Amino acid sequence: SVVVLALLAGCHKKTEAPANGSAAVETGSGSAAVATPPPAPTKDVGKALDDALAAKHLAPDAVLERVASPTSAWAVVATKLDDVKNVVAIDVVASRADGVAEVHLAPPTGKASFKSVDSLEAKDLDGNGTDEATLVLHWVRETSIKGEQPGWQLMADEEGHQLYVLGGAPVRVAFTHLISYTSTATTLPEDNTMSKPDDETVTYDWSIAGKPPAVSLKRTKSEVAAKDRVKGTLEPASDPVFAAGSGKDMPLSGL
């Protein structure tokens, strides 16, 4: 953030835009205003990220996404695979002027894994001169419920797109919530007469704005099974955002 300390006296002021692209500074016949820029990074954040990744001795394809700004560099790294090479643990490595930090992320409990990185963006959300990151991860989960008869099963396949806001010192998960969720149930074998819930779809549009910033979530689709729901990641009764109705603003603190 650029703080402008203006000591204004007299008249005939004019506004000059500095060549370095910082905020305009007023000058005139009185005292000149002084523009104090944010502190410059104390080291090359990109090189610091490279060094941190090298120290982890990662597989060549372990870095799933990477992004950089003038004052920060971030990488999403697969750190653990299951027996069939699904990603079951992720580290977000952040390099900023205040140092290098890691945040460890896991998919929902049960038979779940990360499928892809939807997006990663670095931005100073609260205007304090230090970048935060927004990250959306796509995960999948399979839940199996045994029926009364031998071999009967109810299978629920869930997919979620999870928003994370990463910030603070040290970097942590400041906020997370589903922005898209689907659940599809099937019964096995064909003669299985177990009651099957309807398919579910819940989606949100999201944005971050304001000072202090807040995550605005607007629900755009809401199809939830009326009965026989399989207990899953989406739990409408206990989710304060879902319970709020069509939308809710969630303040971000400690960034």
Tab-separated table of C-alpha atoms in Angstrom:
chain	number	residue	atom	x	y	z
A	1	SER	CA	0.000	0.000	0.000
A	2	VAL	CA	1.228	3.503	-0.802
A	3	VAL	CA	0.909	6.005	2.017
A	4	VAL	CA	0.870	9.642	0.942
A	5	LEU	CA	1.825	12.164	3.633
A	6	ALA	CA	0.727	15.581	2.385
A	7	LEU	CA	1.755	18.803	4.071
A	8	LEU	CA	-0.250	21.310	2.082
A	9	ALA	CA	0.286	25.056	2.303
A	10	GLY	CA	-0.521	27.984	0.052
A	11	CYS	CA	-2.238	27.467	-3.280
A	12	HIS	CA	-1.506	26.891	-6.989
A	13	LYS	CA	-1.160	23.160	-6.424
A	14	LYS	CA	-0.734	20.754	-9.287
A	15	THR	CA	-0.660	16.974	-9.515
A	16	GLU	CA	2.336	15.189	-10.969
A	17	ALA	CA	2.464	11.472	-11.742
A	18	PRO	CA	5.857	10.008	-10.804
A	19	ALA	CA	7.669	8.139	-13.546
A	20	ASN	CA	7.777	4.904	-11.515
A	21	GLY	CA	4.005	4.450	-11.706
A	22	SER	CA	3.290	5.086	-8.007
A	23	ALA	CA	0.447	7.277	-6.794
A	24	ALA	CA	0.283	10.890	-7.894
A	25	VAL	CA	1.926	13.457	-5.598
A	26	GLU	CA	0.609	16.974	-5.123
A	27	THR	CA	3.107	19.851	-5.235
A	28	GLY	CA	2.694	23.604	-5.023
A	29	SER	CA	4.078	26.764	-3.497
A	30	GLY	CA	4.008	25.232	-0.013
A	31	SER	CA	5.635	22.070	1.294
A	32	ALA	CA	5.918	19.228	-1.205
A	33	ALA	CA	3.997	16.032	-0.503
A	34	VAL	CA	6.132	12.955	0.106
A	35	ALA	CA	5.147	9.533	-1.270
A	36	THR	CA	6.398	6.576	0.754
A	37	PRO	CA	6.386	3.359	-1.317
A	38	PRO	CA	5.829	-0.048	0.249
A	39	PRO	CA	8.983	-1.854	1.348
A	40	ALA	CA	10.772	-3.576	-1.502
A	41	PRO	CA	11.345	-7.324	-1.277
A	42	THR	CA	14.537	-8.103	0.601
A	43	LYS	CA	15.438	-10.902	-1.811
A	44	ASP	CA	14.499	-12.447	-5.132
A	45	VAL	CA	11.242	-14.199	-4.248
A	46	GLY	CA	11.347	-16.286	-7.423
A	47	LYS	CA	14.804	-17.667	-6.661
A	48	ALA	CA	13.807	-18.293	-3.048
A	49	LEU	CA	10.862	-20.363	-4.298
A	50	ASP	CA	13.133	-22.290	-6.670
A	51	ASP	CA	15.488	-23.062	-3.780
A	52	ALA	CA	12.617	-24.188	-1.543
A	53	LEU	CA	11.243	-26.508	-4.226
A	54	ALA	CA	14.691	-27.951	-4.928
A	55	ALA	CA	15.116	-28.702	-1.226
A	56	LYS	CA	11.958	-30.849	-1.300
A	57	HIS	CA	13.516	-33.223	-3.900
A	58	LEU	CA	10.284	-33.435	-5.870
A	59	ALA	CA	9.404	-35.606	-8.838
A	60	PRO	CA	9.692	-33.732	-12.162
A	61	ASP	CA	5.915	-33.447	-12.566
A	62	ALA	CA	5.124	-32.676	-8.907
A	63	VAL	CA	4.720	-28.915	-9.412
A	64	LEU	CA	1.080	-28.656	-10.520
A	65	GLU	CA	0.812	-24.869	-10.809
A	66	ARG	CA	2.986	-21.825	-10.280
A	67	VAL	CA	2.332	-18.085	-10.276
A	68	ALA	CA	4.388	-14.971	-9.525
A	69	SER	CA	3.870	-11.254	-8.965
A	70	PRO	CA	6.496	-8.522	-8.461
A	71	THR	CA	6.511	-9.244	-4.710
A	72	SER	CA	5.644	-12.946	-4.337
A	73	ALA	CA	5.920	-16.376	-5.930
A	74	TRP	CA	3.696	-19.400	-5.242
A	75	ALA	CA	3.684	-23.061	-6.236
A	76	VAL	CA	1.159	-25.872	-5.770
A	77	VAL	CA	2.994	-29.150	-5.275
A	78	ALA	CA	1.782	-32.764	-5.154
A	79	THR	CA	3.532	-34.314	-2.160
A	80	LYS	CA	1.819	-37.700	-1.813
A	81	LEU	CA	0.235	-40.187	-4.236
A	82	ASP	CA	-1.866	-43.241	-3.468
A	83	ASP	CA	-1.363	-46.708	-4.953
A	84	VAL	CA	-2.968	-45.712	-8.245
A	85	LYS	CA	-1.129	-42.388	-8.550
A	86	ASN	CA	-3.957	-40.139	-7.346
A	87	VAL	CA	-2.813	-36.992	-5.535
A	88	VAL	CA	-3.777	-37.263	-1.858
A	89	ALA	CA	-1.683	-34.432	-0.370
A	90	ILE	CA	-0.676	-30.996	-1.605
A	91	ASP	CA	1.696	-28.323	-0.343
A	92	VAL	CA	1.336	-24.679	-1.300
A	93	VAL	CA	4.795	-23.100	-1.120
A	94	ALA	CA	4.794	-19.305	-0.783
A	95	SER	CA	7.799	-17.019	-1.197
A	96	ARG	CA	7.363	-13.397	-0.103
A	97	ALA	CA	9.496	-10.637	1.346
A	98	ASP	CA	8.861	-12.057	4.826
A	99	GLY	CA	10.273	-15.461	3.866
A	100	VAL	CA	9.216	-18.857	2.526
A	101	ALA	CA	6.334	-20.801	4.072
A	102	GLU	CA	4.320	-23.926	3.296
A	103	VAL	CA	0.647	-24.758	3.742
A	104	HIS	CA	-0.370	-28.429	3.760
A	105	LEU	CA	-3.720	-29.329	2.171
A	106	ALA	CA	-5.616	-32.617	2.075
A	107	PRO	CA	-8.785	-33.702	0.257
A	108	PRO	CA	-11.875	-34.639	2.276
A	109	THR	CA	-11.597	-37.670	4.523
A	110	GLY	CA	-12.311	-41.107	3.090
A	111	LYS	CA	-11.557	-42.385	-0.400
A	112	ALA	CA	-10.741	-38.972	-1.867
A	113	SER	CA	-8.063	-37.330	-3.981
A	114	PHE	CA	-7.221	-34.088	-5.743
A	115	LYS	CA	-7.962	-34.146	-9.461
A	116	SER	CA	-6.575	-30.805	-10.663
A	117	VAL	CA	-5.696	-27.188	-9.885
A	118	ASP	CA	-8.450	-24.979	-11.282
A	119	SER	CA	-6.763	-21.649	-10.586
A	120	LEU	CA	-4.027	-19.943	-8.565
A	121	GLU	CA	-3.700	-16.151	-8.269
A	122	ALA	CA	-1.423	-13.914	-6.213
A	123	LYS	CA	-2.800	-10.522	-5.194
A	124	ASP	CA	-2.625	-8.035	-2.320
A	125	LEU	CA	-6.211	-8.395	-1.126
A	126	ASP	CA	-6.105	-6.081	1.909
A	127	GLY	CA	-3.781	-3.377	0.570
A	128	ASN	CA	-0.998	-3.846	3.117
A	129	GLY	CA	1.747	-4.418	0.546
A	130	THR	CA	1.953	-8.196	1.041
A	131	ASP	CA	0.380	-10.640	-1.393
A	132	GLU	CA	-2.183	-13.260	-0.533
A	133	ALA	CA	-3.224	-16.098	-2.850
A	134	THR	CA	-6.532	-17.504	-4.002
A	135	LEU	CA	-6.523	-21.165	-4.982
A	136	VAL	CA	-9.261	-23.437	-6.340
A	137	LEU	CA	-8.675	-27.199	-6.186
A	138	HIS	CA	-10.810	-29.890	-7.799
A	139	TRP	CA	-11.265	-33.038	-5.703
A	140	VAL	CA	-13.228	-36.272	-6.018
A	141	ARG	CA	-14.483	-38.705	-3.375
A	142	GLU	CA	-16.216	-42.079	-3.420
A	143	THR	CA	-18.408	-43.290	-0.567
A	144	SER	CA	-19.743	-46.827	-0.312
A	145	ILE	CA	-22.617	-47.950	1.926
A	146	LYS	CA	-23.385	-51.633	2.407
A	147	GLY	CA	-26.968	-52.842	1.981
A	148	GLU	CA	-28.924	-55.376	3.948
A	149	GLN	CA	-28.286	-58.146	1.431
A	150	PRO	CA	-24.808	-59.595	0.769
A	151	GLY	CA	-23.080	-57.714	-2.024
A	152	TRP	CA	-25.528	-54.818	-2.078
A	153	GLN	CA	-23.930	-51.368	-2.150
A	154	LEU	CA	-24.940	-47.751	-2.549
A	155	MET	CA	-22.137	-45.773	-4.187
A	156	ALA	CA	-21.995	-41.968	-3.953
A	157	ASP	CA	-19.528	-40.157	-6.215
A	158	GLU	CA	-18.805	-36.602	-5.084
A	159	GLU	CA	-16.913	-33.862	-6.892
A	160	GLY	CA	-15.985	-30.542	-5.361
A	161	HIS	CA	-14.223	-27.371	-6.415
A	162	GLN	CA	-12.810	-25.874	-3.231
A	163	LEU	CA	-11.794	-22.227	-2.815
A	164	TYR	CA	-8.900	-21.419	-0.482
A	165	VAL	CA	-7.708	-17.955	0.522
A	166	LEU	CA	-4.111	-18.120	1.757
A	167	GLY	CA	-2.539	-15.300	3.737
A	168	GLY	CA	-1.271	-14.076	7.075
A	169	ALA	CA	2.157	-14.357	8.647
A	170	PRO	CA	3.072	-17.125	8.469
A	171	VAL	CA	0.903	-18.083	5.523
A	172	ARG	CA	-2.133	-20.173	6.454
A	173	VAL	CA	-5.616	-21.003	5.160
A	174	ALA	CA	-7.570	-17.859	6.050
A	175	PHE	CA	-10.794	-19.106	4.437
A	176	THR	CA	-12.083	-22.118	2.517
A	177	HIS	CA	-15.434	-23.151	1.083
A	178	LEU	CA	-16.906	-25.212	-1.720
A	179	ILE	CA	-17.815	-23.176	-4.798
A	180	SER	CA	-19.128	-26.168	-6.756
A	181	TYR	CA	-20.408	-29.547	-5.583
A	182	THR	CA	-22.037	-32.546	-7.237
A	183	SER	CA	-23.063	-35.933	-5.874
A	184	THR	CA	-24.336	-38.862	-7.939
A	185	ALA	CA	-25.547	-42.117	-6.373
A	186	THR	CA	-25.735	-45.587	-7.933
A	187	THR	CA	-26.732	-48.990	-6.569
A	188	LEU	CA	-24.996	-52.303	-7.205
A	189	PRO	CA	-25.808	-54.950	-8.353
A	190	GLU	CA	-28.724	-54.372	-10.736
A	191	ASP	CA	-31.244	-56.161	-8.508
A	192	ASN	CA	-30.335	-53.934	-5.553
A	193	THR	CA	-33.510	-52.285	-4.251
A	194	MET	CA	-31.825	-49.903	-1.811
A	195	SER	CA	-33.356	-46.416	-1.821
A	196	LYS	CA	-31.200	-44.098	-3.948
A	197	PRO	CA	-31.077	-40.319	-3.315
A	198	ASP	CA	-31.481	-37.814	-6.113
A	199	ASP	CA	-28.387	-36.297	-7.691
A	200	GLU	CA	-27.174	-33.080	-6.072
A	201	THR	CA	-25.653	-29.914	-7.551
A	202	VAL	CA	-24.728	-26.749	-5.656
A	203	THR	CA	-22.725	-23.910	-7.203
A	204	TYR	CA	-21.582	-20.447	-6.114
A	205	ASP	CA	-20.272	-17.363	-7.848
A	206	TRP	CA	-17.550	-15.789	-5.723
A	207	SER	CA	-15.540	-12.598	-5.511
A	208	ILE	CA	-13.285	-10.821	-3.011
A	209	ALA	CA	-13.568	-7.072	-2.449
A	210	GLY	CA	-13.657	-4.374	0.200
A	211	LYS	CA	-11.375	-2.899	2.820
A	212	PRO	CA	-11.160	-4.955	4.941
A	213	PRO	CA	-11.772	-7.642	2.314
A	214	ALA	CA	-14.583	-10.188	2.369
A	215	VAL	CA	-15.409	-13.220	0.264
A	216	SER	CA	-18.813	-12.784	-1.353
A	217	LEU	CA	-20.552	-16.083	-2.161
A	218	LYS	CA	-23.729	-16.047	-4.273
A	219	ARG	CA	-25.469	-19.379	-4.709
A	220	THR	CA	-26.438	-19.891	-8.359
A	221	LYS	CA	-27.681	-23.475	-8.215
A	222	SER	CA	-29.142	-25.478	-5.356
A	223	GLU	CA	-30.348	-29.007	-6.019
A	224	VAL	CA	-30.182	-31.038	-2.809
A	225	ALA	CA	-31.770	-34.458	-2.294
A	226	ALA	CA	-34.917	-34.190	-0.189
A	227	LYS	CA	-34.480	-37.610	1.432
A	228	ASP	CA	-32.051	-40.503	1.819
A	229	ARG	CA	-29.036	-38.178	1.444
A	230	VAL	CA	-25.683	-39.874	1.714
A	231	LYS	CA	-23.677	-38.032	4.354
A	232	GLY	CA	-21.063	-36.192	2.353
A	233	THR	CA	-18.826	-33.158	2.202
A	234	LEU	CA	-21.788	-30.844	1.652
A	235	GLU	CA	-23.897	-30.704	4.819
A	236	PRO	CA	-26.567	-27.999	4.374
A	237	ALA	CA	-27.723	-28.111	8.001
A	238	SER	CA	-24.284	-27.263	9.400
A	239	ASP	CA	-22.918	-25.003	6.647
A	240	PRO	CA	-23.403	-21.324	7.645
A	241	VAL	CA	-23.016	-20.137	4.041
A	242	PHE	CA	-25.652	-22.544	2.728
A	243	ALA	CA	-27.960	-21.811	5.657
A	244	ALA	CA	-27.755	-18.070	4.901
A	245	GLY	CA	-29.810	-18.548	1.740
A	246	SER	CA	-28.819	-17.221	-1.664
A	247	GLY	CA	-25.621	-15.547	-0.550
A	248	LYS	CA	-23.337	-14.478	2.259
A	249	ASP	CA	-20.276	-12.237	2.706
A	250	MET	CA	-17.514	-13.800	4.784
A	251	PRO	CA	-14.992	-11.259	6.202
A	252	LEU	CA	-11.310	-12.101	5.911
A	253	SER	CA	-9.148	-11.273	8.920
A	254	GLY	CA	-5.496	-11.622	9.806
A	255	LEU	CA	-4.225	-11.404	6.247
